[in-house]
PDB file of C-alpha atoms in Angstrom:
ATOM      1  CA  MET A   1     154.769 102.894 150.524  1.00 64.00           C
ATOM      2  CA  ILE A   2     151.903 103.467 149.033  1.00 75.00           C
ATOM      3  CA  ASN A   3     150.986 101.941 145.516  1.00 80.00           C
ATOM      4  CA  LYS A   4     149.202 104.626 143.761  1.00 84.00           C
ATOM      5  CA  ASP A   5     148.465 102.653 140.514  1.00 86.00           C
ATOM      6  CA  LEU A   6     146.215 100.092 143.198  1.00 86.00           C
ATOM      7  CA  ILE A   7     144.782 102.765 144.559  1.00 87.00           C
ATOM      8  CA  VAL A   8     143.679 104.261 141.198  1.00 87.00           C
ATOM      9  CA  LYS A   9     142.745 100.760 139.951  1.00 87.00           C
ATOM     10  CA  LYS A  10     140.286 100.651 143.097  1.00 87.00           C
ATOM     11  CA  LEU A  11     138.453 104.062 143.017  1.00 87.00           C
ATOM     12  CA  LYS A  12     137.805 103.067 139.185  1.00 88.00           C
ATOM     13  CA  GLU A  13     136.559  99.844 140.124  1.00 86.00           C
ATOM     14  CA  ARG A  14     133.915 101.654 143.163  1.00 86.00           C
ATOM     15  CA  VAL A  15     133.405 104.791 139.783  1.00 86.00           C
ATOM     16  CA  GLU A  16     132.021 101.757 137.520  1.00 85.00           C
ATOM     17  CA  GLY A  17     129.644  99.553 139.859  1.00 80.00           C
ATOM     18  CA  PHE A  18     128.392 102.719 141.891  1.00 81.00           C
ATOM     19  CA  LYS A  19     125.092 102.711 140.140  1.00 82.00           C
ATOM     20  CA  ALA A  20     122.517 106.296 141.149  1.00 79.00           C
ATOM     21  CA  LYS A  21     119.290 106.024 142.233  1.00 79.00           C
ATOM     22  CA  SER A  22     116.959 108.602 142.089  1.00 78.00           C
ATOM     23  CA  GLU A  23     113.171 108.797 142.854  1.00 77.00           C
ATOM     24  CA  LEU A  24     110.776 111.238 142.541  1.00 79.00           C
ATOM     25  CA  GLU A  25     108.024 111.986 145.039  1.00 81.00           C
ATOM     26  CA  ASN A  26     105.421 114.584 145.006  1.00 83.00           C
ATOM     27  CA  VAL A  27     105.677 116.635 148.564  1.00 90.00           C
ATOM     28  CA  GLY A  28     103.346 119.181 149.201  1.00 93.00           C
ATOM     29  CA  THR A  29     103.476 122.663 152.088  1.00 94.00           C
ATOM     30  CA  VAL A  30     101.220 123.433 154.274  1.00 94.00           C
ATOM     31  CA  LEU A  31      99.783 127.266 153.345  1.00 95.00           C
ATOM     32  CA  GLU A  32      97.229 127.104 156.820  1.00 94.00           C
ATOM     33  CA  VAL A  33      95.984 124.997 159.077  1.00 94.00           C
ATOM     34  CA  GLY A  34      92.342 126.049 160.694  1.00 91.00           C
ATOM     35  CA  ASP A  35      89.046 124.079 161.925  1.00 91.00           C
ATOM     36  CA  GLY A  36      90.650 120.374 161.937  1.00 91.00           C
ATOM     37  CA  VAL A  37      91.484 121.082 157.747  1.00 94.00           C
ATOM     38  CA  ALA A  38      95.105 122.243 156.583  1.00 95.00           C
ATOM     39  CA  THR A  39      95.254 123.942 153.019  1.00 95.00           C
ATOM     40  CA  ILE A  40      98.217 122.171 151.191  1.00 95.00           C
ATOM     41  CA  SER A  41      99.872 123.738 147.985  1.00 94.00           C
ATOM     42  CA  GLY A  42     101.862 121.078 145.972  1.00 89.00           C
ATOM     43  CA  LEU A  43     100.572 117.519 145.958  1.00 88.00           C
ATOM     44  CA  SER A  44      99.343 117.786 142.348  1.00 86.00           C
ATOM     45  CA  GLU A  45      99.039 114.090 141.844  1.00 89.00           C
ATOM     46  CA  VAL A  46      97.497 113.143 145.216  1.00 92.00           C
ATOM     47  CA  MET A  47      94.233 111.401 144.907  1.00 91.00           C
ATOM     48  CA  MET A  48      90.452 111.445 146.586  1.00 90.00           C
ATOM     49  CA  SER A  49      90.367 110.511 149.688  1.00 89.00           C
ATOM     50  CA  GLU A  50      94.199 109.245 149.591  1.00 91.00           C
ATOM     51  CA  MET A  51      95.737 109.327 153.140  1.00 92.00           C
ATOM     52  CA  VAL A  52      98.850 112.364 153.521  1.00 93.00           C
ATOM     53  CA  GLN A  53     101.343 111.735 156.305  1.00 93.00           C
ATOM     54  CA  PHE A  54     102.956 115.193 157.911  1.00 93.00           C
ATOM     55  CA  ASP A  55     106.498 115.188 158.866  1.00 88.00           C
ATOM     56  CA  SER A  56     106.340 116.356 162.195  1.00 69.00           C
ATOM     57  CA  PRO A  57     109.811 116.486 164.435  1.00 60.00           C
ATOM     58  CA  ASP A  58     107.824 116.119 167.670  1.00 61.00           C
ATOM     59  CA  ASN A  59     105.718 113.094 165.869  1.00 50.00           C
ATOM     60  CA  GLY A  60     107.066 109.398 167.355  1.00 52.00           C
ATOM     61  CA  ALA A  61     106.652 106.241 164.963  1.00 50.00           C
ATOM     62  CA  ASP A  62     103.539 105.286 167.005  1.00 50.00           C
ATOM     63  CA  ASP A  63     101.912 108.239 166.450  1.00 63.00           C
ATOM     64  CA  GLU A  64     102.707 109.151 162.953  1.00 81.00           C
ATOM     65  CA  LEU A  65      99.590 111.894 161.858  1.00 90.00           C
ATOM     66  CA  LEU A  66      97.765 111.479 158.820  1.00 91.00           C
ATOM     67  CA  GLY A  67      95.757 113.728 156.546  1.00 93.00           C
ATOM     68  CA  LEU A  68      92.597 112.812 154.754  1.00 93.00           C
ATOM     69  CA  ALA A  69      93.286 114.709 150.911  1.00 94.00           C
ATOM     70  CA  LEU A  70      89.280 115.298 150.020  1.00 92.00           C
ATOM     71  CA  ASN A  71      89.114 119.064 148.344  1.00 91.00           C
ATOM     72  CA  LEU A  72      91.404 118.720 145.536  1.00 92.00           C
ATOM     73  CA  GLY A  73      92.067 122.186 143.430  1.00 90.00           C
ATOM     74  CA  GLU A  74      94.492 123.360 140.991  1.00 89.00           C
ATOM     75  CA  ASP A  75      97.123 124.746 143.043  1.00 90.00           C
ATOM     76  CA  THR A  76      95.937 123.569 146.381  1.00 93.00           C
ATOM     77  CA  THR A  77      94.620 120.336 148.049  1.00 94.00           C
ATOM     78  CA  GLY A  78      92.265 120.340 151.221  1.00 95.00           C
ATOM     79  CA  VAL A  79      93.336 117.731 153.845  1.00 95.00           C
ATOM     80  CA  VAL A  80      91.443 116.985 157.119  1.00 94.00           C
ATOM     81  CA  ILE A  81      93.553 115.999 159.813  1.00 94.00           C
ATOM     82  CA  LEU A  82      92.998 112.662 161.398  1.00 90.00           C
ATOM     83  CA  GLY A  83      94.650 113.225 164.788  1.00 85.00           C
ATOM     84  CA  ASN A  84      95.497 116.285 166.880  1.00 86.00           C
ATOM     85  CA  ASP A  85      95.399 119.320 164.565  1.00 86.00           C
ATOM     86  CA  ARG A  86      97.272 121.324 166.777  1.00 89.00           C
ATOM     87  CA  LYS A  87     100.881 119.663 165.801  1.00 90.00           C
ATOM     88  CA  VAL A  88     100.227 120.590 162.264  1.00 91.00           C
ATOM     89  CA  LYS A  89     102.052 123.720 161.736  1.00 91.00           C
ATOM     90  CA  LYS A  90     102.299 126.456 158.536  1.00 93.00           C
ATOM     91  CA  GLY A  91     105.581 125.138 156.813  1.00 92.00           C
ATOM     92  CA  MET A  92     105.293 121.473 157.339  1.00 93.00           C
ATOM     93  CA  THR A  93     105.801 119.221 154.772  1.00 93.00           C
ATOM     94  CA  VAL A  94     103.454 117.043 153.750  1.00 94.00           C
ATOM     95  CA  HIS A  95     104.229 113.123 151.995  1.00 93.00           C
ATOM     96  CA  ARG A  96     101.918 111.074 149.742  1.00 92.00           C
ATOM     97  CA  THR A  97     100.982 107.501 151.127  1.00 91.00           C
ATOM     98  CA  LYS A  98      99.461 106.329 147.628  1.00 90.00           C
ATOM     99  CA  LYS A  99      96.993 104.186 149.847  1.00 90.00           C
ATOM    100  CA  VAL A 100      93.361 105.171 150.460  1.00 90.00           C
ATOM    101  CA  LEU A 101      92.091 105.428 153.826  1.00 87.00           C
ATOM    102  CA  GLU A 102      92.250 101.262 155.002  1.00 87.00           C
ATOM    103  CA  VAL A 103      92.078  99.826 158.059  1.00 86.00           C
ATOM    104  CA  PRO A 104      93.249  96.605 158.875  1.00 88.00           C
ATOM    105  CA  VAL A 105      90.715  93.513 159.127  1.00 89.00           C
ATOM    106  CA  GLY A 106      90.821  89.775 160.481  1.00 89.00           C
ATOM    107  CA  ASN A 107      91.172  87.507 163.301  1.00 89.00           C
ATOM    108  CA  GLY A 108      94.112  89.999 165.146  1.00 87.00           C
ATOM    109  CA  LEU A 109      91.552  92.696 165.888  1.00 87.00           C
ATOM    110  CA  ILE A 110      89.396  90.736 167.954  1.00 86.00           C
ATOM    111  CA  GLY A 111      89.865  92.197 171.701  1.00 87.00           C
ATOM    112  CA  ARG A 112      92.075  95.489 170.835  1.00 89.00           C
ATOM    113  CA  VAL A 113      90.952  98.517 171.390  1.00 90.00           C
ATOM    114  CA  ILE A 114      92.190 100.433 168.373  1.00 88.00           C
ATOM    115  CA  ASP A 115      91.767 104.429 167.186  1.00 85.00           C
ATOM    116  CA  ALA A 116      89.866 105.031 163.884  1.00 79.00           C
ATOM    117  CA  LEU A 117      92.354 104.659 162.066  1.00 81.00           C
ATOM    118  CA  GLY A 118      93.244 100.248 163.007  1.00 83.00           C
ATOM    119  CA  ARG A 119      95.985 101.969 165.236  1.00 84.00           C
ATOM    120  CA  PRO A 120      96.407  99.705 168.399  1.00 88.00           C
ATOM    121  CA  ARG A 121      95.401 101.952 171.700  1.00 88.00           C
ATOM    122  CA  ASP A 122      95.547  98.827 174.520  1.00 90.00           C
ATOM    123  CA  GLY A 123      99.198  98.457 174.486  1.00 88.00           C
ATOM    124  CA  ALA A 124      99.252  95.046 173.623  1.00 89.00           C
ATOM    125  CA  GLY A 125     101.438  95.253 170.924  1.00 89.00           C
ATOM    126  CA  PRO A 126     101.459  96.267 166.995  1.00 89.00           C
ATOM    127  CA  ILE A 127      97.708  94.546 165.503  1.00 88.00           C
ATOM    128  CA  ILE A 128      98.857  91.769 163.211  1.00 86.00           C
ATOM    129  CA  SER A 129      96.389  91.887 159.780  1.00 86.00           C
ATOM    130  CA  GLU A 130      97.570  90.191 156.756  1.00 86.00           C
ATOM    131  CA  LYS A 131      94.805  92.345 154.953  1.00 90.00           C
ATOM    132  CA  PHE A 132      93.219  95.888 154.825  1.00 88.00           C
ATOM    133  CA  TYR A 133      90.018  97.474 154.100  1.00 88.00           C
ATOM    134  CA  PRO A 134      89.184 100.398 151.900  1.00 88.00           C
ATOM    135  CA  VAL A 135      87.067 102.202 154.547  1.00 85.00           C
ATOM    136  CA  GLU A 136      85.298 103.687 151.481  1.00 84.00           C
ATOM    137  CA  LYS A 137      84.035 100.390 150.169  1.00 84.00           C
ATOM    138  CA  ILE A 138      81.117  99.905 147.958  1.00 87.00           C
ATOM    139  CA  ALA A 139      78.327  97.425 149.715  1.00 82.00           C
ATOM    140  CA  PRO A 140      77.771  93.897 147.679  1.00 83.00           C
ATOM    141  CA  GLY A 141      74.555  94.126 146.171  1.00 86.00           C
ATOM    142  CA  VAL A 142      71.128  93.104 147.675  1.00 81.00           C
ATOM    143  CA  ILE A 143      70.939  89.592 145.233  1.00 86.00           C
ATOM    144  CA  THR A 144      74.619  89.239 146.154  1.00 87.00           C
ATOM    145  CA  ARG A 145      74.241  89.194 150.393  1.00 82.00           C
ATOM    146  CA  GLN A 146      72.884  86.325 152.551  1.00 83.00           C
ATOM    147  CA  SER A 147      68.995  86.951 153.241  1.00 85.00           C
ATOM    148  CA  VAL A 148      68.018  87.681 156.355  1.00 85.00           C
ATOM    149  CA  THR A 149      66.945  85.328 158.407  1.00 87.00           C
ATOM    150  CA  VAL A 150      67.694  85.475 161.977  1.00 87.00           C
ATOM    151  CA  PRO A 151      65.195  87.965 163.657  1.00 88.00           C
ATOM    152  CA  LEU A 152      66.623  90.356 166.284  1.00 89.00           C
ATOM    153  CA  GLN A 153      65.159  90.971 169.205  1.00 89.00           C
ATOM    154  CA  THR A 154      65.300  94.263 170.820  1.00 90.00           C
ATOM    155  CA  GLY A 155      63.807  93.448 174.228  1.00 90.00           C
ATOM    156  CA  ILE A 156      61.139  96.056 173.863  1.00 91.00           C
ATOM    157  CA  LYS A 157      57.909  94.061 173.481  1.00 92.00           C
ATOM    158  CA  SER A 158      56.052  96.678 171.665  1.00 91.00           C
ATOM    159  CA  ILE A 159      58.626  96.850 168.448  1.00 91.00           C
ATOM    160  CA  ASP A 160      58.971  93.286 169.054  1.00 90.00           C
ATOM    161  CA  SER A 161      55.711  92.679 168.454  1.00 91.00           C
ATOM    162  CA  MET A 162      54.927  95.447 165.863  1.00 92.00           C
ATOM    163  CA  ILE A 163      58.111  95.924 163.493  1.00 88.00           C
ATOM    164  CA  PRO A 164      60.045  92.618 162.474  1.00 86.00           C
ATOM    165  CA  ILE A 165      63.958  93.583 162.609  1.00 90.00           C
ATOM    166  CA  GLY A 166      66.213  90.806 161.138  1.00 89.00           C
ATOM    167  CA  ARG A 167      70.284  90.150 162.298  1.00 86.00           C
ATOM    168  CA  GLY A 168      72.047  92.040 159.434  1.00 82.00           C
ATOM    169  CA  GLN A 169      69.205  94.299 158.637  1.00 84.00           C
ATOM    170  CA  ARG A 170      69.666  97.950 158.456  1.00 83.00           C
ATOM    171  CA  GLU A 171      66.873 100.192 160.476  1.00 86.00           C
ATOM    172  CA  LEU A 172      66.583 103.763 160.797  1.00 91.00           C
ATOM    173  CA  ILE A 173      65.451 105.050 164.183  1.00 92.00           C
ATOM    174  CA  ILE A 174      63.762 108.521 163.755  1.00 94.00           C
ATOM    175  CA  GLY A 175      62.357 111.007 166.267  1.00 93.00           C
ATOM    176  CA  ASP A 176      62.504 114.229 168.067  1.00 95.00           C
ATOM    177  CA  ARG A 177      65.061 115.448 170.429  1.00 94.00           C
ATOM    178  CA  GLN A 178      65.248 113.428 173.400  1.00 94.00           C
ATOM    179  CA  THR A 179      62.438 111.213 172.719  1.00 95.00           C
ATOM    180  CA  GLY A 180      64.859 107.997 173.230  1.00 92.00           C
ATOM    181  CA  LYS A 181      65.903 107.283 170.329  1.00 94.00           C
ATOM    182  CA  THR A 182      69.292 106.163 171.986  1.00 94.00           C
ATOM    183  CA  ALA A 183      68.040 104.453 175.114  1.00 93.00           C
ATOM    184  CA  ILE A 184      66.091 101.911 171.992  1.00 92.00           C
ATOM    185  CA  ALA A 185      69.682 101.033 170.730  1.00 92.00           C
ATOM    186  CA  VAL A 186      71.723 100.890 173.678  1.00 93.00           C
ATOM    187  CA  ASP A 187      68.692  98.041 175.163  1.00 92.00           C
ATOM    188  CA  THR A 188      68.654  96.309 171.511  1.00 91.00           C
ATOM    189  CA  ILE A 189      72.337  96.109 171.763  1.00 90.00           C
ATOM    190  CA  LEU A 190      72.308  95.020 176.144  1.00 92.00           C
ATOM    191  CA  ASN A 191      69.906  92.299 174.671  1.00 90.00           C
ATOM    192  CA  GLN A 192      72.275  90.475 172.708  1.00 88.00           C
ATOM    193  CA  LYS A 193      74.283  89.511 175.610  1.00 87.00           C
ATOM    194  CA  GLY A 194      74.397  85.689 175.720  1.00 84.00           C
ATOM    195  CA  LYS A 195      72.913  85.174 171.992  1.00 80.00           C
ATOM    196  CA  ASP A 196      75.435  84.768 169.947  1.00 74.00           C
TER     197      ASP A 196
END
């Protein structure tokens, strides 16, 4: 025999103990896609340089499709697609991540092959990193930087004798096409082998 009072009591306990959780999420919809840029409607609260995530049934967890919000308009947002733009279609849903473009940093990256977003591409599992740095970061001021004290040898005698270059210093190689700018940079990189 069914005890109606017990059933009513249990239902009342469940109803009284129920706490509804609601969360407001700012989502958008792709209006058009062209040349690696998607025009999004509805992302009114997106930040400049914020990563957004495109919803797609054929994207796996390891291959999430991200974009970078750059052109913030009143009604639309221009998003640069960071990945295969052929997967982005008109009408797709776009979610905010509430994070600016950032990459993992630290010892977990040593010896790993990663893409431009810091995701592993070498099949050796996830990258263990405790810190993430924004890609767009203001460089420390000249006074707070460590002084340039160690010379950097390019391996090209004419450059090393005329132009002192220090390790950690920035140099600009200017010249017309086909004059050997890339060759100088590659030779400099190769000359550093075995020099810590």
